[in-house]
Short mmCIF file of C-alpha atoms and ligand atoms in Angstrom, two decimals:
data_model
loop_
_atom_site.label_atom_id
_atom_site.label_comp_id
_atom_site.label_asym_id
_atom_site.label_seq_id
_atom_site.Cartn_x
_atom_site.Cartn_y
_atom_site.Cartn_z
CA UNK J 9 0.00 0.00 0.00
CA UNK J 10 1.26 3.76 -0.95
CA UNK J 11 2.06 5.71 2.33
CA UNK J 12 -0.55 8.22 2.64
CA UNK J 13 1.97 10.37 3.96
CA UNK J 14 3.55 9.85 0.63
CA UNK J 15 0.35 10.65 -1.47
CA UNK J 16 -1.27 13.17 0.30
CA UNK J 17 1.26 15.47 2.39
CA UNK J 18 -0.40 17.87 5.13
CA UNK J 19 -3.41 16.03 5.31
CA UNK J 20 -2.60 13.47 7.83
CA UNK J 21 -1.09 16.19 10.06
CA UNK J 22 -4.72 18.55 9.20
CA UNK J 23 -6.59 15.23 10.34
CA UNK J 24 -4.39 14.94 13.28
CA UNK J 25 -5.42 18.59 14.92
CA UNK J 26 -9.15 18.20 13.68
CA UNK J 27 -9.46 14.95 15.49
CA UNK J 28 -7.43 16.20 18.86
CA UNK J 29 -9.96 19.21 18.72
CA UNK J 30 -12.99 17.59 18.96
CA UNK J 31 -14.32 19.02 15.30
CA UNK J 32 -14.56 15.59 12.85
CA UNK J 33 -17.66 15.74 10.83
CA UNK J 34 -19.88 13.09 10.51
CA UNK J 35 -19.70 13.14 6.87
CA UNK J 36 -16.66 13.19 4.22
CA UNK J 37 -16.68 13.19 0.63
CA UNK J 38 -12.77 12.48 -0.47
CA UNK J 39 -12.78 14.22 -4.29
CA UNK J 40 -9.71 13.54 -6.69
CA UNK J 41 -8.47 11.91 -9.51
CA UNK J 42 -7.71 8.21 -9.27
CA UNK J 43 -4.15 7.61 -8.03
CA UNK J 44 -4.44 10.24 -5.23
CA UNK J 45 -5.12 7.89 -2.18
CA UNK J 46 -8.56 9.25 -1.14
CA UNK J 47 -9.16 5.30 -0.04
CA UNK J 48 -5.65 4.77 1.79
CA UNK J 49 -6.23 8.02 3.05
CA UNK J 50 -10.16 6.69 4.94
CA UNK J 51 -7.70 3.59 5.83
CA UNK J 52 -5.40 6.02 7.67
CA UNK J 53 -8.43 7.97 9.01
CA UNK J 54 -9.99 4.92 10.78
CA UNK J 55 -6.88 3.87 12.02
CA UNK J 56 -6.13 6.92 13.38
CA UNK J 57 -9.60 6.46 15.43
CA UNK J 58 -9.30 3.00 16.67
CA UNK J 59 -5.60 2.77 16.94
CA UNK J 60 -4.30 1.80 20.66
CA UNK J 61 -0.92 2.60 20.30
CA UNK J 62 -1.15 6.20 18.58
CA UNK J 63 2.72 7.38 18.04
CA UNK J 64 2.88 11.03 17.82
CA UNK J 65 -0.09 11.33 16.23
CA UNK J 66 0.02 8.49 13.89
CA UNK J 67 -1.50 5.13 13.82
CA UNK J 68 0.91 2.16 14.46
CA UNK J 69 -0.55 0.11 11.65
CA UNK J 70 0.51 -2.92 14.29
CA UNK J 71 -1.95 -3.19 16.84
CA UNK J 72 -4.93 -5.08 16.57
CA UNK J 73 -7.21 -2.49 15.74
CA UNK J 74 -4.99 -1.12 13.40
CA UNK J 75 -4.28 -4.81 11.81
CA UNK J 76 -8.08 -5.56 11.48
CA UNK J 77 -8.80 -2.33 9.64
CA UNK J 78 -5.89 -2.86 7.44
CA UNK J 79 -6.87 -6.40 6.57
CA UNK J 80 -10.64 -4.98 5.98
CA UNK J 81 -11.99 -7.22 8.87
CA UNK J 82 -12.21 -4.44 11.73
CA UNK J 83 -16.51 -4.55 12.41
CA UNK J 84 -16.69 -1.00 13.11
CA UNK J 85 -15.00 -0.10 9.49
CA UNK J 86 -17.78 -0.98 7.05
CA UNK J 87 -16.89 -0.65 3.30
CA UNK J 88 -19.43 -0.67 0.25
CA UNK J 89 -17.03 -1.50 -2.79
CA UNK J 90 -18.32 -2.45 -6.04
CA UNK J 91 -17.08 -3.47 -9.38
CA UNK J 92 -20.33 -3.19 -10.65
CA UNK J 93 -21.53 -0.48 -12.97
CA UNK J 94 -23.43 1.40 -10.50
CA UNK J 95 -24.66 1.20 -6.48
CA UNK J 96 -28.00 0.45 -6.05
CA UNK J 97 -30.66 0.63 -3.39
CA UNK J 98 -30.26 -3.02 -1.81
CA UNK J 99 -26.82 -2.07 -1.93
CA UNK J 100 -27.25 1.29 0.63
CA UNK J 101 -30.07 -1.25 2.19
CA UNK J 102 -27.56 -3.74 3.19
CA UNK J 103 -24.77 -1.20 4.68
CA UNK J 104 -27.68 0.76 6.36
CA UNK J 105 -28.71 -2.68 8.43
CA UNK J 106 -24.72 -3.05 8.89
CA UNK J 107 -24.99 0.99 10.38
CA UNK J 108 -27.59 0.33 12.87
CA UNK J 109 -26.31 -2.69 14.41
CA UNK J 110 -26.45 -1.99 17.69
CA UNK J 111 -22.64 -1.59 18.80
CA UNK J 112 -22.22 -0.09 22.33
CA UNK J 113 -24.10 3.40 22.39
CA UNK J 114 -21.88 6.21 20.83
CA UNK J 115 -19.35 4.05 19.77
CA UNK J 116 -17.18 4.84 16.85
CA UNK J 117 -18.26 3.37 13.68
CA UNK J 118 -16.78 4.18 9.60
CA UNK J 119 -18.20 3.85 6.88
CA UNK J 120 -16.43 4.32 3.16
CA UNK J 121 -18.56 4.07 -0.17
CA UNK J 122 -15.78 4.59 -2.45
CA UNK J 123 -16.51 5.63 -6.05
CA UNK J 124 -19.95 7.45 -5.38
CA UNK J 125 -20.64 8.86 -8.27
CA UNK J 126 -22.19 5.42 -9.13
CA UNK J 127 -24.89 5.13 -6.65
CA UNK J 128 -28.13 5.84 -8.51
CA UNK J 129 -30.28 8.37 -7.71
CA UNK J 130 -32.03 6.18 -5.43
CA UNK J 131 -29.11 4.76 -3.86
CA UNK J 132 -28.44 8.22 -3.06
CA UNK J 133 -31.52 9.41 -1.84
CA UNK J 134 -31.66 6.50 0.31
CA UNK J 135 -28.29 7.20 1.83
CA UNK J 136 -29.85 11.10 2.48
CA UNK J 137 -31.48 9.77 5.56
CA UNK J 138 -28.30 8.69 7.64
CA UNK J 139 -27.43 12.74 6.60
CA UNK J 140 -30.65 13.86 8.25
CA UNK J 141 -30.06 11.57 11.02
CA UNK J 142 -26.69 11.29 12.23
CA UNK J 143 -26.01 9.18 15.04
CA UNK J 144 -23.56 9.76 17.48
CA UNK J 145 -20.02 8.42 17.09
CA UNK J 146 -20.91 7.46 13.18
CA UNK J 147 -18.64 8.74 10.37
CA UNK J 148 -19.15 8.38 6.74
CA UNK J 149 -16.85 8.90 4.09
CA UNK J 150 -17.81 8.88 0.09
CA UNK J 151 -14.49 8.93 -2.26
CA UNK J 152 -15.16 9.98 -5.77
CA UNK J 153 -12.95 10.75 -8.97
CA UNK J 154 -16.35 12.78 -10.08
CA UNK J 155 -17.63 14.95 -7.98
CA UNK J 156 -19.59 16.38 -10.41
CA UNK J 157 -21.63 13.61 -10.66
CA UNK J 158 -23.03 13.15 -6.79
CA UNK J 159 -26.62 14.98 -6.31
CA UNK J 160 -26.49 18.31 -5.07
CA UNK J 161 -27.90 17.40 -1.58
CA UNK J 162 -25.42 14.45 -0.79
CA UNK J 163 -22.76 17.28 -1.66
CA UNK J 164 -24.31 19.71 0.36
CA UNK J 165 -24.81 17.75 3.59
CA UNK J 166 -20.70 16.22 3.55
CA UNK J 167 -17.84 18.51 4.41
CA UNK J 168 -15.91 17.97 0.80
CA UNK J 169 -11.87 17.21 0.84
CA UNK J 170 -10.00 17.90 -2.38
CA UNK J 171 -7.24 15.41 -3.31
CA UNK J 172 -5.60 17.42 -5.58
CA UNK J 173 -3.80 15.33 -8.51
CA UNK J 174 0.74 15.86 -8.40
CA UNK J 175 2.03 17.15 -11.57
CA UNK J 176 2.56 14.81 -14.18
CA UNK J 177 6.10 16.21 -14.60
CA UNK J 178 6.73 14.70 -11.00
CA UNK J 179 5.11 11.63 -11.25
CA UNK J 180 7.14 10.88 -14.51
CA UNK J 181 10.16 11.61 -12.28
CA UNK J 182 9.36 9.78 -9.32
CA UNK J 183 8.72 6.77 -11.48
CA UNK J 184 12.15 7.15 -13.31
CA UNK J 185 13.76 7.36 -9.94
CA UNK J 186 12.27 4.00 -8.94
CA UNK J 187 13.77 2.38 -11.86
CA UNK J 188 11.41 2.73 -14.70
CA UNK J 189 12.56 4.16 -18.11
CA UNK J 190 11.59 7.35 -19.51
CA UNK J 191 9.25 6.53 -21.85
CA UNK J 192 7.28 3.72 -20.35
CA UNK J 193 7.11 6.12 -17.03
CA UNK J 194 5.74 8.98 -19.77
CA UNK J 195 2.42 6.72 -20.87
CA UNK J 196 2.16 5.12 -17.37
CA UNK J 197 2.15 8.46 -15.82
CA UNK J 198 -0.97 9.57 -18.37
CA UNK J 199 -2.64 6.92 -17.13
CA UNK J 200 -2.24 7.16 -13.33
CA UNK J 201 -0.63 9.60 -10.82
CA UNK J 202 -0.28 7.14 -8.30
CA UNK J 203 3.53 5.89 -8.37
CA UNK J 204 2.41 2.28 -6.97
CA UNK J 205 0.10 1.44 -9.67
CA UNK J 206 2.56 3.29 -12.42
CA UNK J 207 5.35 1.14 -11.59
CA UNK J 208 3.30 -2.17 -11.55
CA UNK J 209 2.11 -0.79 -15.26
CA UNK J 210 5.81 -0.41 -15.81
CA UNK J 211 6.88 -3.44 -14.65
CA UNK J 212 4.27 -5.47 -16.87
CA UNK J 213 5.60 -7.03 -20.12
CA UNK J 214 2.21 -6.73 -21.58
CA UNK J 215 2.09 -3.21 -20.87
CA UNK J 216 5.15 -2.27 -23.06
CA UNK J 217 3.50 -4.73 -26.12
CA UNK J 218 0.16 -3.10 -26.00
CA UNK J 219 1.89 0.49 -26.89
CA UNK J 220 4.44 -1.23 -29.20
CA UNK J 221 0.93 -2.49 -31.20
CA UNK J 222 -1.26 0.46 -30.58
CA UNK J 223 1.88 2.66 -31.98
CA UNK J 224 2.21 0.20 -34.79
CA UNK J 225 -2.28 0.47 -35.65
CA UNK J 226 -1.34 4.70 -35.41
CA UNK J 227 1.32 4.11 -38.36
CA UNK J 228 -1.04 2.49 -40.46
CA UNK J 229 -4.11 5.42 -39.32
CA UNK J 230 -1.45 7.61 -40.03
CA UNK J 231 -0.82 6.34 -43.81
CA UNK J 232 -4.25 5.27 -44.91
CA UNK J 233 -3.25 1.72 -44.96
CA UNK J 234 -6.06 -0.46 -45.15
CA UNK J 235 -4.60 -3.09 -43.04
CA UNK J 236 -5.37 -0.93 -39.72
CA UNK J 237 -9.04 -2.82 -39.61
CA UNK J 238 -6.81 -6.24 -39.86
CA UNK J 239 -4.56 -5.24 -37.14
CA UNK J 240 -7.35 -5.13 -34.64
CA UNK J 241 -7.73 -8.69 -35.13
CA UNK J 242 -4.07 -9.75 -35.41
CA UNK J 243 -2.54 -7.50 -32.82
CA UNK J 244 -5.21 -5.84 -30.23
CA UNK J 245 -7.37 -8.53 -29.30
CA UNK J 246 -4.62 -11.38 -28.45
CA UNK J 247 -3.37 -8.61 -26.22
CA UNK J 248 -6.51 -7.52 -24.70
CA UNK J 249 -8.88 -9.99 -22.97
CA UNK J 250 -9.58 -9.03 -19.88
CA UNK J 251 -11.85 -5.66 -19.16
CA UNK J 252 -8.67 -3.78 -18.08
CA UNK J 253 -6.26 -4.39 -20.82
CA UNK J 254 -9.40 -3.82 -23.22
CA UNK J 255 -9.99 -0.20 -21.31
CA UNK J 256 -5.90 0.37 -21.74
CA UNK J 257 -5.95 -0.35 -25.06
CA UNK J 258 -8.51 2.29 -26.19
CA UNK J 259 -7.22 4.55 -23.48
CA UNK J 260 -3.38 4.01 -24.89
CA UNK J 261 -4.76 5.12 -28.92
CA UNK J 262 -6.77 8.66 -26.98
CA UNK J 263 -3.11 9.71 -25.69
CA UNK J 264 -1.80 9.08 -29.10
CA UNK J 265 -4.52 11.07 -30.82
CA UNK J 266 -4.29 13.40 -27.73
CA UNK J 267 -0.49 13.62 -28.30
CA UNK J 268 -1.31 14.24 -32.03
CA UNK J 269 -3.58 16.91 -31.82
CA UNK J 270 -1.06 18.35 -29.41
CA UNK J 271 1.88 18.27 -31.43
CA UNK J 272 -0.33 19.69 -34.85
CA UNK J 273 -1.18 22.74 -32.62
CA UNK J 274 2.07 22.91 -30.95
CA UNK J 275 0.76 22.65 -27.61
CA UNK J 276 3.71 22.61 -25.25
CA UNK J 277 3.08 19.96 -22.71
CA UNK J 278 4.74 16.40 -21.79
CA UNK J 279 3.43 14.18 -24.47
CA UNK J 280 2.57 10.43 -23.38
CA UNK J 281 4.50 8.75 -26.55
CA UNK J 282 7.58 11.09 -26.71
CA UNK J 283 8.49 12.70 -30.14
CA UNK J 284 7.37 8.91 -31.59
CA UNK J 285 7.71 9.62 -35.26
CA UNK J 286 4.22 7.50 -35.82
CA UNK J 287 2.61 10.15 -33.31
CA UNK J 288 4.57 12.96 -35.49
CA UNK J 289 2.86 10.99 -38.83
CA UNK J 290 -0.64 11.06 -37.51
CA UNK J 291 0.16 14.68 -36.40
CA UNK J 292 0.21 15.63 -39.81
CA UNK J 293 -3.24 15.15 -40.27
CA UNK J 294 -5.71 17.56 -40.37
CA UNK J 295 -6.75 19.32 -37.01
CA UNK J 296 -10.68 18.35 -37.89
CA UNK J 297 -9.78 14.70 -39.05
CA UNK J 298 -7.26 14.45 -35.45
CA UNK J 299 -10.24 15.88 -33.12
CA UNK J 300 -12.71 13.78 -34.96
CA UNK J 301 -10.80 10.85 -34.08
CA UNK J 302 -9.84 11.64 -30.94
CA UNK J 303 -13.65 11.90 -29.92
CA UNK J 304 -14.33 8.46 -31.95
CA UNK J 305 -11.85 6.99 -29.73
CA UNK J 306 -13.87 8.51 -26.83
CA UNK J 307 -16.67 7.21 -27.96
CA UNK J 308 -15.41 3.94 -28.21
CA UNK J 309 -14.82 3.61 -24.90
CA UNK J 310 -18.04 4.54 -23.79
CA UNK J 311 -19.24 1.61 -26.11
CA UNK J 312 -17.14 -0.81 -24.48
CA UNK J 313 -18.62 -0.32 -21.22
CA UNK J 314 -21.85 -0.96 -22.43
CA UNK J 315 -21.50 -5.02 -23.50
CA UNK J 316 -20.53 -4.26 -27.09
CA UNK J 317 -17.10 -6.93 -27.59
CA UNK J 318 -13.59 -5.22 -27.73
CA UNK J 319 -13.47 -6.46 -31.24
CA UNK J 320 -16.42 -5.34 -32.80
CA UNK J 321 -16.39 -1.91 -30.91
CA UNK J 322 -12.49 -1.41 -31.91
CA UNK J 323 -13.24 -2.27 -35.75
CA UNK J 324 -15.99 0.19 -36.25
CA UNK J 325 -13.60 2.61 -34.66
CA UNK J 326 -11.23 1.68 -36.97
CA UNK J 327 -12.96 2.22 -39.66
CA UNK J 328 -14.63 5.34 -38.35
CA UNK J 329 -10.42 6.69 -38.06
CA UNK J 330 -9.78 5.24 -41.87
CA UNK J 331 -12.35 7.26 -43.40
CA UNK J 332 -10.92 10.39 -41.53
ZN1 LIG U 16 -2.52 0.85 15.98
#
């Protein structure tokens, strides 16, 4: 796990002085982009609350409190994860009945929901009630990469912490210090700002072949060749089979039309692929045909998610990019 400390600077030490003061809210919502620890950072916050051996401040991260919420099994530190598209009532339903348990009166009791922008509308409104009525000793903390999607009164009632993203510059460097070289840590570090889960991009062979083939479907894009469509077949889909490397794959050929458009407008900003001179081809394109694709590529993705196969989806967007 990332040290918070690490990640998030300050915030610990803010925590620290709102806690010994007596002035915690009863309700958190942890907003930043993914990578910036807003879940280690509820970890740390719990720990901090149950921890029996608190060393200047800080939890040990030893003791059994600390051990049980670190291993997820503490029963005062509830969490609602889910991998599914969105959180739904039963969902909220089930961590309600787990909320009024009845621990000892006024004890201390968390509860994380992380990713909230998924909960639907009724999800939400049915976690409004807790909001209206708080009981004592009860802390709830949303974490969401999209603030912009929670309802107005969930935002409203929660006392909102930014986790504000580092700048790519320095997560490119803190990678290359670890060991990574400078131009895998340049497309790991457009796809996450946390250093952990950029290194174990890094680090994967799989990785490094899934830009080598996206690069090598741009030079084709790039020169009109007709064998782009093939390429999805022969290249892409043996390296993407699982929902993740599918996601990467799209999300590797937006930075290169990103890095495109970029370089055709001489935008001066760290480009994912370097000066790649397939990127530089493509750049040559028009600015319409480049922002056109770009926002095919976008839409792709958007497909994906909605049960249409990695193959079929990436072929009409291949063809879409052809015609541009
Ligand atoms: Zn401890």
């Amino acid at each position: 796990m990332p040290n918070v400390e690490t990640l998030q600077p300050g915030l610990t030490r803010q925590f620290d002085r709102v806690i010994e003061a007596g002035q915690l809210s009863q309700a958190y919502i942890f907003s930043g982009p993914s990578g910036t620890g807003k879940a280690q950072f509820a970890q740390w916050l719990a720990m901090r609350l149950f921890c029996q051996d608190l060393q200047d401040g800080q939890p040990c991260g030893k003791c059994p409190e600390c051990s049980r919420i670190l291993s997820e099994n503490h029963p005062d530190v509830v969490w609602l994860r889910s991998d599914a598209k969105s959180i739904k009532v039963d969902d909220v339903r089930t961590l309600k009945q787990e909320m009024s348990k009845s621990g000892v009166e006024g004890s201390r009791r968390v509860f994380v929901i992380t990713d909230a922008e998924r909960l639907t509308p009724g999800a939400a409104n049915s976690l409004l009630k807790f909001y209206e009525e708080p009981v004592p000793g009860m802390l709830i903390i949303l974490t969401t990469a999209a603030k912009n999607q929670l309802l107005p009164t969930i935002l409203s009632r929660a006392q909102i912490i930014n986790f504000p993203a580092p700048a790519r510059d320095q997560v490119i460097a803190t990678l290359v210090s670890g060991g990574v070289n400078q131009a895998l840590a340049q497309v790991a570090a457009h796809l996450t700002v946390a250093p952990a889960a950029g290194q174990a991009l890094a680090e994967d062979p799989s990785f490094a072949a899934r830009i080598d083939k996206v690069l090598g479907l741009v030079e084709s894009l790039a020169a009109g060749d007709p064998a782009a469509f093939v390429q999805v077949q022969t290249d892409l889909v043996p390296l993407a089979k699982t929902p993740p490397e599918q996601e990467q794959t799209l999300a590797l050929l937006a930075l290169a039309y990103a890095d495109a458009l970029n370089l055709h407008y001489e935008v001066n900003t760290t480009p994912a692929f370097g000066h790649d001179a397939r990127v530089a081809r493509l750049a040559g394109r028009s600015a319409r045909t480049l922002s056109a694709g770009l926002a095919a590529v976008l839409a792709a993705q958007i497909r994906l998610r909605q049960n249409v196969t990695f193959q079929s989806a990436t072929e009409a967007l291949v063809v879409t990019l052809g015609r541009g």
